[in-house]
């Protein structure tokens, strides 16, 4: 029981450590990793190398794939560009297996000491220091977990374990065990490290270990697809790239293993020879060979890889809707141009707002699923634009450009709130088989106002919208009181109508704030005069 507890504790520390390491390292070097991946499009080789560096830094091929997926959805990379990077991310994870093959107890002690003293000296109050201290703690915990895993099996009697399998693992059983372990841990390196510990304790031989690691490698690729869940389109394409890397690697390495046997050689002995008689090094080289054997053909044959991924997961409506039209990463080098582009992207988001509402007068309009995809796409563009502005601000532009960028961030925040409010309102209205008259009227009124906002160009247009969306709380409160006092439908119907009324009121307020923010200065108006002009129009409207 002590051995089992030690191994399980080691796995727990390894999982926690890798999670901390990956999350804090992405926060500390997030922009650097993204710049590295964005610059990896010159050739498959640079993409492969950049992905390997990113995979070694994050120790997660999934993290590299997620970053690439965001860059693809944001229009920064194409799927073709991302393929070598994702393939390289798998190669980078081999670093952990090589680390597990050496003795690092002294490193663990010093790392824990550094992190502990740093916290005691309150260095973690600085954001940059906090992230790097998190990286150190995560690395220390991961290494400590690896040490526990390595030490646990040393107390196992090899004869006892061998007797459980009638003298050893069959290739099929070993392959299935590795496949299952990788599917459960969502990782190929974790089962490989367990096998490495068994090798160092003489519990398992290289011939058995080969098939376990082979199964673990393929299992981690299949686990990626399972973890993707309902992901479709471009996002799922990169999952298939993962599977291709793992599948091709397993096929080629297994073919070499079989060929060596057919030629009269002992594959296990040849593998041991590559490691200089050190079983841990031999296994580390095997793991690296599996990653390289899959990554290199997939990266350099990216045209075929892209065709296969495209065939298995065609682009969706959301993929097309999530592509920015104006902004691109290279534009941040010229702040004035960058701000013009982000302004156009933000105004395009406003023009897309009507697509988030149903047109109840048209029976053959876009369905709820299409509107959901359009909402997700618009939200993705908003996130990309926010990241664009954040990076621009991080480059410390001149005061005038900085003020404009901060103002645009405020616009973007309001538009995101408006996107979500319109989406929630549409869901309430579409929850009815036949919307009651009040829900119909609210929906059509809101749609007209949103269309007016999307078409607005001049200061007068925005003034009219602001006047139309002025405070209507008294009217809406009367509607709520009448609903409470009426016996319209079921209690659920009344609840939904009350919710629709509240969302309508919130949407009107956000539309007004957006109109005031986006209103261009006219006739020599100063920016601070815009609100006053809107208020005057409100008075005339009343």
Coordinates of C-alpha atoms in Angstrom, one line a residue:
X1 CA 0.0 0.0 0.0
X2 CA 2.9 2.4 0.7
X3 CA 4.3 1.8 -2.8
X4 CA 0.9 2.5 -4.4
X5 CA 0.4 5.6 -2.2
X6 CA 3.9 6.9 -3.2
X7 CA 3.2 6.4 -6.9
X8 CA -0.3 8.0 -6.7
X9 CA 1.1 10.9 -4.7
X10 CA 3.8 11.3 -7.3
X11 CA 1.2 11.4 -10.1
X12 CA -0.8 14.0 -8.2
X13 CA 2.2 16.2 -7.7
X14 CA 3.2 15.8 -11.3
X15 CA -0.3 16.8 -12.5
X16 CA -0.5 19.8 -10.2
X17 CA 3.1 20.9 -11.0
X18 CA 2.6 20.7 -14.8
X19 CA -0.7 22.6 -14.5
X20 CA 1.0 25.4 -12.5
X21 CA 4.1 25.4 -14.7
X22 CA 2.0 25.6 -17.9
X23 CA -0.4 28.3 -16.7
X24 CA 2.2 30.6 -15.1
X25 CA 4.6 30.2 -17.9
X26 CA 2.0 31.1 -20.4
X27 CA 1.2 34.2 -18.4
X28 CA 4.8 35.1 -18.0
X29 CA 5.8 34.5 -21.6
X30 CA 2.4 34.6 -23.3
X31 CA 3.2 37.4 -25.7
X32 CA 6.7 36.0 -26.4
X33 CA 5.3 32.5 -27.2
X34 CA 2.7 34.1 -29.5
X35 CA 5.3 36.2 -31.3
X36 CA 7.4 33.1 -31.6
X37 CA 4.5 31.2 -33.2
X38 CA 3.5 34.1 -35.4
X39 CA 7.0 34.2 -36.8
X40 CA 7.1 30.5 -37.5
X41 CA 5.4 30.7 -40.9
X42 CA 8.4 31.2 -43.1
X43 CA 8.9 27.4 -43.7
X44 CA 7.9 24.0 -42.2
X45 CA 11.3 23.8 -40.5
X46 CA 11.0 27.1 -38.6
X47 CA 7.4 26.1 -37.7
X48 CA 8.6 22.8 -36.4
X49 CA 11.4 24.4 -34.4
X50 CA 9.2 27.1 -33.0
X51 CA 6.6 24.5 -32.0
X52 CA 9.2 22.4 -30.3
X53 CA 10.5 25.3 -28.3
X54 CA 6.9 26.3 -27.3
X55 CA 6.1 22.6 -26.4
X56 CA 9.3 22.4 -24.3
X57 CA 8.5 25.7 -22.5
X58 CA 4.8 24.8 -21.7
X59 CA 5.3 21.0 -21.5
X60 CA 1.9 20.7 -23.1
X61 CA 1.2 20.0 -26.8
X62 CA -2.4 20.9 -26.1
X63 CA -1.4 24.4 -24.9
X64 CA 0.5 24.9 -28.2
X65 CA -2.5 23.7 -30.1
X66 CA -4.8 26.0 -28.2
X67 CA -2.6 29.0 -28.9
X68 CA -2.4 28.1 -32.6
X69 CA -6.1 27.6 -32.7
X70 CA -6.7 31.1 -31.3
X71 CA -4.2 32.5 -33.9
X72 CA -6.0 30.6 -36.7
X73 CA -9.4 31.8 -35.6
X74 CA -8.1 35.4 -35.3
X75 CA -6.8 35.2 -38.9
X76 CA -3.1 35.6 -37.8
X77 CA -2.2 32.0 -39.0
X78 CA -3.8 29.7 -41.5
X79 CA -4.3 26.0 -40.7
X80 CA -1.5 25.3 -43.2
X81 CA 0.9 27.6 -41.2
X82 CA -0.2 26.1 -37.9
X83 CA 0.4 22.4 -38.8
X84 CA 4.2 22.4 -38.4
X85 CA 3.9 24.3 -35.1
X86 CA 1.4 21.9 -33.7
X87 CA 3.5 19.0 -34.8
X88 CA 6.6 20.6 -33.2
X89 CA 4.7 21.0 -29.9
X90 CA 4.6 17.2 -29.5
X91 CA 8.4 17.0 -30.0
X92 CA 9.0 19.6 -27.3
X93 CA 7.2 17.5 -24.7
X94 CA 9.9 14.9 -24.9
X95 CA 12.0 17.2 -22.8
X96 CA 10.1 16.1 -19.7
X97 CA 10.9 12.4 -20.3
X98 CA 14.6 13.2 -20.6
X99 CA 14.4 15.2 -17.4
X100 CA 12.8 12.3 -15.7
X101 CA 15.8 10.1 -16.6
X102 CA 18.2 12.1 -14.4
X103 CA 18.6 12.6 -10.7
X104 CA 17.3 16.0 -9.7
X105 CA 16.7 15.9 -6.0
X106 CA 19.2 18.7 -5.3
X107 CA 17.4 20.9 -8.0
X108 CA 14.1 20.3 -6.2
X109 CA 15.4 21.4 -2.9
X110 CA 17.0 24.6 -4.2
X111 CA 13.9 25.4 -6.2
X112 CA 11.6 25.0 -3.2
X113 CA 14.0 27.1 -1.1
X114 CA 14.0 29.9 -3.7
X115 CA 10.2 30.0 -4.0
X116 CA 9.8 29.9 -0.2
X117 CA 12.2 32.8 0.4
X118 CA 10.7 34.7 -2.4
X119 CA 7.2 34.5 -0.8
X120 CA 8.6 35.3 2.6
X121 CA 10.3 38.4 1.1
X122 CA 7.0 39.3 -0.6
X123 CA 8.5 39.3 -4.0
X124 CA 5.2 37.8 -5.3
X125 CA 3.5 41.2 -4.9
X126 CA 5.1 42.2 -8.3
X127 CA 3.1 40.6 -11.1
X128 CA 6.1 39.6 -13.2
X129 CA 7.9 38.0 -10.2
X130 CA 4.7 36.3 -9.1
X131 CA 4.4 34.5 -12.4
X132 CA 8.0 33.3 -12.5
X133 CA 7.7 32.2 -8.8
X134 CA 4.6 30.2 -9.9
X135 CA 6.8 28.7 -12.7
X136 CA 9.4 27.7 -10.2
X137 CA 6.9 26.2 -7.8
X138 CA 5.2 24.2 -10.6
X139 CA 8.6 22.9 -11.8
X140 CA 9.6 21.9 -8.3
X141 CA 6.3 20.0 -7.7
X142 CA 6.5 18.3 -11.0
X143 CA 10.1 17.2 -10.4
X144 CA 9.2 16.1 -6.9
X145 CA 6.3 14.0 -8.3
X146 CA 8.7 12.4 -10.8
X147 CA 11.0 11.5 -8.0
X148 CA 8.2 9.9 -6.0
X149 CA 7.2 7.9 -9.1
X150 CA 10.7 6.8 -9.7
X151 CA 11.3 5.7 -6.1
X152 CA 8.0 3.8 -5.6
X153 CA 8.5 0.8 -7.8
X154 CA 12.0 0.1 -6.5
X155 CA 10.5 -1.8 -3.6
X156 CA 8.5 -4.1 -5.9
X157 CA 9.8 -7.6 -6.4
X158 CA 10.1 -8.0 -10.2
X159 CA 9.4 -11.8 -9.9
X160 CA 6.0 -11.1 -8.2
X161 CA 5.0 -8.6 -10.9
X162 CA 6.2 -10.9 -13.7
X163 CA 4.2 -13.8 -12.3
X164 CA 1.0 -11.7 -12.7
X165 CA 1.5 -11.8 -16.5
X166 CA 2.8 -15.3 -16.8
X167 CA 6.4 -14.2 -17.3
X168 CA 5.7 -10.8 -18.8
X169 CA 3.4 -8.5 -20.8
X170 CA 2.2 -9.6 -24.2
X171 CA 2.7 -6.9 -26.9
X172 CA -1.1 -6.5 -27.3
X173 CA -1.7 -6.2 -23.5
X174 CA 1.2 -3.7 -23.2
X175 CA -0.1 -1.6 -26.1
X176 CA -3.6 -1.6 -24.6
X177 CA -2.3 -0.7 -21.1
X178 CA -0.4 2.3 -22.6
X179 CA -3.4 3.3 -24.7
X180 CA -5.7 3.3 -21.6
X181 CA -3.2 5.1 -19.4
X182 CA -2.7 7.9 -22.0
X183 CA -6.5 8.3 -22.5
X184 CA -7.0 8.7 -18.7
X185 CA -4.1 11.0 -18.1
X186 CA -4.6 13.0 -21.4
X187 CA -0.8 12.7 -21.9
X188 CA 1.7 10.4 -23.5
X189 CA 4.6 11.6 -21.3
X190 CA 3.0 10.6 -18.0
X191 CA 2.6 6.9 -18.8
X192 CA 6.1 6.9 -20.3
X193 CA 7.5 8.3 -17.1
X194 CA 5.8 5.5 -15.2
X195 CA 7.3 3.0 -17.5
X196 CA 10.7 4.6 -17.0
X197 CA 10.3 4.2 -13.3
X198 CA 9.5 0.5 -13.8
X199 CA 12.6 0.1 -16.1
X200 CA 14.9 1.7 -13.5
X201 CA 13.6 -0.7 -10.9
X202 CA 14.1 -3.7 -13.2
X203 CA 10.4 -4.5 -13.0
X204 CA 10.0 -4.3 -16.8
X205 CA 12.2 -4.9 -19.8
X206 CA 12.7 -2.7 -22.9
X207 CA 10.8 -5.1 -25.1
X208 CA 7.7 -4.8 -22.9
X209 CA 8.2 -1.0 -22.4
X210 CA 8.3 -0.5 -26.1
X211 CA 4.7 -1.6 -26.6
X212 CA 3.4 0.3 -23.6
X213 CA 5.0 3.6 -24.8
X214 CA 3.7 2.9 -28.4
X215 CA 0.2 2.6 -27.0
X216 CA 0.5 5.6 -24.8
X217 CA 1.7 7.7 -27.8
X218 CA -1.3 6.8 -29.9
X219 CA -3.7 7.0 -26.9
X220 CA -2.8 10.6 -26.2
X221 CA -3.7 11.6 -29.8
X222 CA -7.1 9.9 -29.5
X223 CA -7.6 11.6 -26.1
X224 CA -7.2 15.0 -27.7
X225 CA -10.1 14.3 -30.0
X226 CA -12.2 13.1 -27.1
X227 CA -11.3 16.2 -25.1
X228 CA -12.4 18.4 -28.0
X229 CA -16.0 17.3 -27.4
X230 CA -18.4 19.2 -29.7
X231 CA -15.6 21.4 -31.2
X232 CA -16.1 21.6 -35.0
X233 CA -14.4 23.3 -38.0
X234 CA -11.0 24.8 -37.7
X235 CA -10.5 23.9 -34.0
X236 CA -11.1 20.3 -34.7
X237 CA -8.8 20.3 -37.7
X238 CA -5.8 20.9 -35.3
X239 CA -7.0 17.9 -33.2
X240 CA -6.8 15.7 -36.3
X241 CA -3.2 17.1 -36.9
X242 CA -2.4 15.8 -33.4
X243 CA -3.7 12.4 -34.2
X244 CA -1.8 12.3 -37.5
X245 CA 1.4 13.1 -35.7
X246 CA 0.9 10.3 -33.2
X247 CA -0.5 7.8 -35.7
X248 CA 2.3 8.4 -38.3
X249 CA 5.0 8.2 -35.5
X250 CA 3.7 5.0 -34.1
X251 CA 3.4 3.4 -37.6
X252 CA 6.9 4.3 -38.7
X253 CA 8.6 3.4 -35.4
X254 CA 6.7 0.1 -35.2
X255 CA 7.7 -0.7 -38.8
X256 CA 11.4 -0.2 -38.0
X257 CA 10.9 -2.4 -34.9
X258 CA 9.4 -5.2 -37.1
X259 CA 12.0 -4.7 -39.8
X260 CA 14.8 -5.2 -37.3
X261 CA 13.3 -8.5 -36.2
X262 CA 12.8 -9.7 -39.7
X263 CA 16.5 -8.9 -40.5
X264 CA 17.5 -11.2 -37.6
X265 CA 18.4 -8.5 -35.1
X266 CA 17.0 -8.1 -31.6
X267 CA 15.1 -4.8 -31.5
X268 CA 15.2 -4.5 -27.8
X269 CA 18.9 -5.0 -27.7
X270 CA 19.5 -2.5 -30.5
X271 CA 17.4 0.0 -28.5
X272 CA 19.4 -0.6 -25.4
X273 CA 22.5 -0.1 -27.4
X274 CA 21.3 3.3 -28.5
X275 CA 21.1 4.3 -24.9
X276 CA 24.6 3.1 -24.1
X277 CA 23.1 0.4 -21.8
X278 CA 21.1 2.9 -19.8
X279 CA 17.5 1.8 -20.0
X280 CA 16.2 5.3 -19.0
X281 CA 18.1 7.0 -21.8
X282 CA 17.0 4.3 -24.3
X283 CA 13.3 4.9 -23.4
X284 CA 13.8 8.7 -23.6
X285 CA 15.2 8.3 -27.1
X286 CA 12.3 6.0 -28.1
X287 CA 9.8 8.6 -27.0
X288 CA 11.7 11.3 -28.9
X289 CA 11.8 9.1 -32.0
X290 CA 8.0 8.6 -31.8
X291 CA 7.5 12.4 -31.8
X292 CA 10.0 13.1 -34.5
X293 CA 8.8 10.3 -36.8
X294 CA 5.3 11.7 -36.7
X295 CA 6.1 15.4 -36.6
X296 CA 8.5 15.6 -39.5
X297 CA 6.4 14.0 -42.2
X298 CA 3.3 15.8 -41.0
X299 CA 5.0 19.2 -41.0
X300 CA 6.8 18.8 -44.3
X301 CA 3.8 17.2 -45.9
X302 CA 1.5 19.9 -44.6
X303 CA -0.4 20.2 -47.9
X304 CA -1.6 16.6 -47.6
X305 CA -2.1 17.1 -43.8
X306 CA -4.2 20.1 -44.4
X307 CA -6.3 18.3 -47.0
X308 CA -6.9 15.4 -44.7
X309 CA -7.9 17.7 -41.8
X310 CA -10.1 19.8 -44.0
X311 CA -11.9 16.6 -45.3
X312 CA -12.4 15.3 -41.8
X313 CA -13.6 18.7 -40.3
X314 CA -14.8 21.3 -42.9
X315 CA -14.9 25.0 -41.8
X316 CA -18.1 26.0 -40.1
X317 CA -20.2 29.2 -40.2
X318 CA -18.6 30.2 -36.9
X319 CA -15.1 29.9 -38.4
X320 CA -15.9 32.4 -41.1
X321 CA -17.7 34.7 -38.7
X322 CA -14.8 34.8 -36.3
X323 CA -12.2 36.2 -38.7
X324 CA -11.3 39.9 -38.3
X325 CA -11.4 41.8 -41.5
X326 CA -9.1 44.7 -40.7
X327 CA -6.6 44.2 -37.9
X328 CA -3.5 42.1 -38.1
X329 CA -0.5 41.7 -35.8
X330 CA 2.0 43.5 -37.9
X331 CA 0.0 46.7 -37.8
X332 CA 0.9 47.3 -34.1
X333 CA 4.3 48.6 -35.3
X334 CA 2.5 51.7 -36.6
X335 CA 0.2 52.9 -33.9
X336 CA -1.7 55.5 -36.0
X337 CA -2.5 52.9 -38.7
X338 CA -3.3 50.3 -36.0
X339 CA -5.8 52.5 -34.4
X340 CA -7.5 53.2 -37.7
X341 CA -7.8 49.5 -38.3
X342 CA -9.1 48.7 -34.8
X343 CA -11.7 51.5 -35.2
X344 CA -12.9 49.9 -38.4
X345 CA -13.1 46.5 -36.7
X346 CA -15.1 47.9 -33.8
X347 CA -17.6 49.6 -36.1
X348 CA -17.8 46.4 -38.1
X349 CA -18.8 44.6 -34.8
X350 CA -21.6 47.2 -34.5
X351 CA -22.8 46.4 -38.0
X352 CA -22.9 42.7 -37.1
X353 CA -25.2 43.3 -34.1
X354 CA -28.5 42.9 -36.1
X355 CA -27.5 39.3 -37.0
X356 CA -27.8 38.4 -33.3
X357 CA -31.6 39.1 -33.2
X358 CA -34.3 37.0 -34.9
X359 CA -36.5 38.6 -37.6
X360 CA -39.9 37.4 -36.4
X361 CA -41.6 38.7 -39.6
X362 CA -39.6 36.4 -41.8
X363 CA -40.3 32.7 -41.5
X364 CA -37.2 31.5 -43.5
X365 CA -34.6 33.7 -41.8
X366 CA -31.5 32.5 -40.0
X367 CA -32.2 29.8 -37.3
X368 CA -31.2 29.8 -33.7
X369 CA -28.1 27.6 -34.4
X370 CA -26.8 30.0 -37.0
X371 CA -27.3 33.0 -34.7
X372 CA -25.4 31.2 -32.0
X373 CA -22.5 30.7 -34.4
X374 CA -22.6 34.3 -35.4
X375 CA -22.6 35.4 -31.8
X376 CA -19.6 33.2 -31.0
X377 CA -17.9 34.5 -34.1
X378 CA -18.5 38.1 -33.2
X379 CA -17.3 37.5 -29.6
X380 CA -14.1 35.9 -31.0
X381 CA -13.5 39.0 -33.2
X382 CA -14.1 41.2 -30.1
X383 CA -11.5 39.1 -28.1
X384 CA -9.0 39.4 -30.9
X385 CA -9.5 43.1 -31.2
X386 CA -9.1 43.5 -27.4
X387 CA -5.8 41.5 -27.6
X388 CA -4.7 43.7 -30.4
X389 CA -5.4 46.9 -28.4
X390 CA -3.7 45.4 -25.3
X391 CA -0.5 44.6 -27.3
X392 CA -0.6 48.1 -28.8
X393 CA -0.9 49.7 -25.3
X394 CA 1.9 47.5 -24.1
X395 CA 4.3 49.1 -26.6
X396 CA 3.9 52.4 -24.8
X397 CA 2.7 54.6 -27.7
X398 CA 2.5 58.4 -27.6
X399 CA 0.0 60.0 -25.3
X400 CA -2.5 60.8 -28.1
X401 CA -2.4 57.2 -29.4
X402 CA -2.6 55.8 -25.9
X403 CA -5.8 57.9 -25.2
X404 CA -7.4 56.7 -28.4
X405 CA -6.5 53.0 -27.6
X406 CA -8.0 53.3 -24.1
X407 CA -11.1 54.9 -25.5
X408 CA -11.5 52.1 -28.1
X409 CA -11.2 49.6 -25.3
X410 CA -14.1 51.2 -23.6
X411 CA -16.2 51.0 -26.8
X412 CA -15.3 47.4 -27.1
X413 CA -16.4 46.6 -23.6
X414 CA -19.8 48.1 -24.2
X415 CA -20.2 46.3 -27.5
X416 CA -19.3 43.0 -25.9
X417 CA -22.0 43.6 -23.2
X418 CA -24.5 44.5 -25.9
X419 CA -23.6 41.4 -27.9
X420 CA -24.3 39.2 -24.8
X421 CA -27.5 41.0 -24.0
X422 CA -28.9 40.7 -27.5
X423 CA -28.0 37.0 -27.5
X424 CA -29.7 36.4 -24.2
X425 CA -32.8 38.3 -25.4
X426 CA -33.0 36.3 -28.6
X427 CA -32.8 33.1 -26.6
X428 CA -35.7 34.1 -24.4
X429 CA -37.9 35.1 -27.5
X430 CA -37.0 31.9 -29.3
X431 CA -37.9 29.8 -26.3
X432 CA -41.6 30.3 -27.3
X433 CA -43.2 28.2 -30.0
X434 CA -45.3 31.2 -30.8
X435 CA -44.1 34.4 -29.1
X436 CA -46.8 36.4 -27.3
X437 CA -47.6 39.8 -28.6
X438 CA -45.5 41.7 -26.0
X439 CA -42.4 39.6 -26.8
X440 CA -43.0 40.1 -30.5
X441 CA -43.3 43.9 -30.1
X442 CA -40.2 44.1 -27.9
X443 CA -38.2 42.0 -30.3
X444 CA -39.2 44.0 -33.4
X445 CA -38.7 47.3 -31.7
X446 CA -35.2 46.3 -30.5
X447 CA -34.3 45.0 -34.0
X448 CA -35.3 48.3 -35.6
X449 CA -33.1 50.3 -33.1
X450 CA -30.2 47.9 -33.6
X451 CA -30.5 48.2 -37.3
X452 CA -30.5 52.0 -37.0
X453 CA -27.3 51.8 -34.8
X454 CA -25.6 49.6 -37.4
X455 CA -26.5 52.0 -40.2
X456 CA -25.6 55.2 -38.4
X457 CA -23.0 57.4 -39.9
X458 CA -23.4 61.1 -39.0
X459 CA -23.7 62.8 -35.7
X460 CA -27.4 63.4 -36.3
X461 CA -28.0 59.7 -36.8
X462 CA -26.4 58.9 -33.4
X463 CA -28.3 61.8 -31.8
X464 CA -31.6 60.3 -33.0
X465 CA -30.7 56.9 -31.7
X466 CA -29.7 58.3 -28.3
X467 CA -33.1 60.1 -28.1
X468 CA -35.0 57.0 -29.1
X469 CA -33.3 54.9 -26.4
X470 CA -33.7 57.5 -23.6
X471 CA -34.9 56.4 -20.2
X472 CA -38.1 54.3 -20.6
X473 CA -38.0 52.8 -17.1
X474 CA -41.5 54.1 -16.1
X475 CA -43.1 52.5 -19.2
X476 CA -41.3 49.2 -18.7
X477 CA -42.2 49.2 -15.0
X478 CA -45.9 49.6 -15.9
X479 CA -45.5 46.6 -18.2
X480 CA -44.0 44.6 -15.5
X481 CA -46.8 45.4 -13.0
X482 CA -49.4 44.5 -15.6
X483 CA -47.7 41.2 -16.2
X484 CA -47.5 40.4 -12.5
X485 CA -51.2 41.2 -12.1
X486 CA -52.4 39.4 -15.2
X487 CA -53.0 35.7 -15.7
X488 CA -51.2 35.4 -19.0
X489 CA -50.3 31.8 -19.7
X490 CA -48.4 29.9 -17.1
X491 CA -46.1 31.2 -14.4
X492 CA -43.2 30.3 -16.7
X493 CA -44.6 32.4 -19.5
X494 CA -44.8 35.4 -17.2
X495 CA -41.3 34.8 -15.9
X496 CA -39.9 34.7 -19.5
X497 CA -41.8 37.9 -20.4
X498 CA -40.4 39.7 -17.3
X499 CA -36.9 38.5 -18.3
X500 CA -37.4 39.7 -21.9
X501 CA -38.5 43.1 -20.6
X502 CA -35.5 43.5 -18.4
X503 CA -33.1 42.5 -21.2
X504 CA -34.9 44.9 -23.5
X505 CA -34.3 47.7 -21.0
X506 CA -30.7 46.8 -20.6
X507 CA -30.1 46.6 -24.4
X508 CA -31.7 50.0 -24.8
X509 CA -29.4 51.5 -22.2
X510 CA -26.3 49.9 -23.8
X511 CA -27.4 51.0 -27.3
X512 CA -27.7 54.6 -26.0
X513 CA -24.2 54.5 -24.4
X514 CA -22.7 53.0 -27.6
X515 CA -24.4 55.7 -29.7
X516 CA -23.0 58.4 -27.4
X517 CA -19.5 56.9 -27.5
X518 CA -19.4 56.4 -31.3
X519 CA -21.0 59.7 -32.2
X520 CA -18.5 61.7 -34.3
X521 CA -18.0 65.4 -33.4
X522 CA -20.0 67.6 -35.7
X523 CA -20.0 71.4 -36.3
X524 CA -16.9 71.9 -34.2
X525 CA -18.3 70.1 -31.2
X526 CA -15.8 69.2 -28.5
X527 CA -15.9 65.6 -27.3
X528 CA -17.2 66.7 -23.9
X529 CA -20.1 68.5 -25.7
X530 CA -21.4 65.2 -27.2
X531 CA -23.3 64.1 -24.1
X532 CA -24.8 67.6 -23.7
X533 CA -26.0 67.5 -27.3
X534 CA -27.6 64.1 -26.7
X535 CA -29.3 65.3 -23.5
X536 CA -30.8 68.3 -25.4
X537 CA -32.3 65.9 -27.9
X538 CA -33.7 63.8 -25.1
X539 CA -35.5 66.9 -23.8
X540 CA -37.0 67.7 -27.2
X541 CA -38.0 64.0 -27.6
X542 CA -40.0 64.2 -24.4

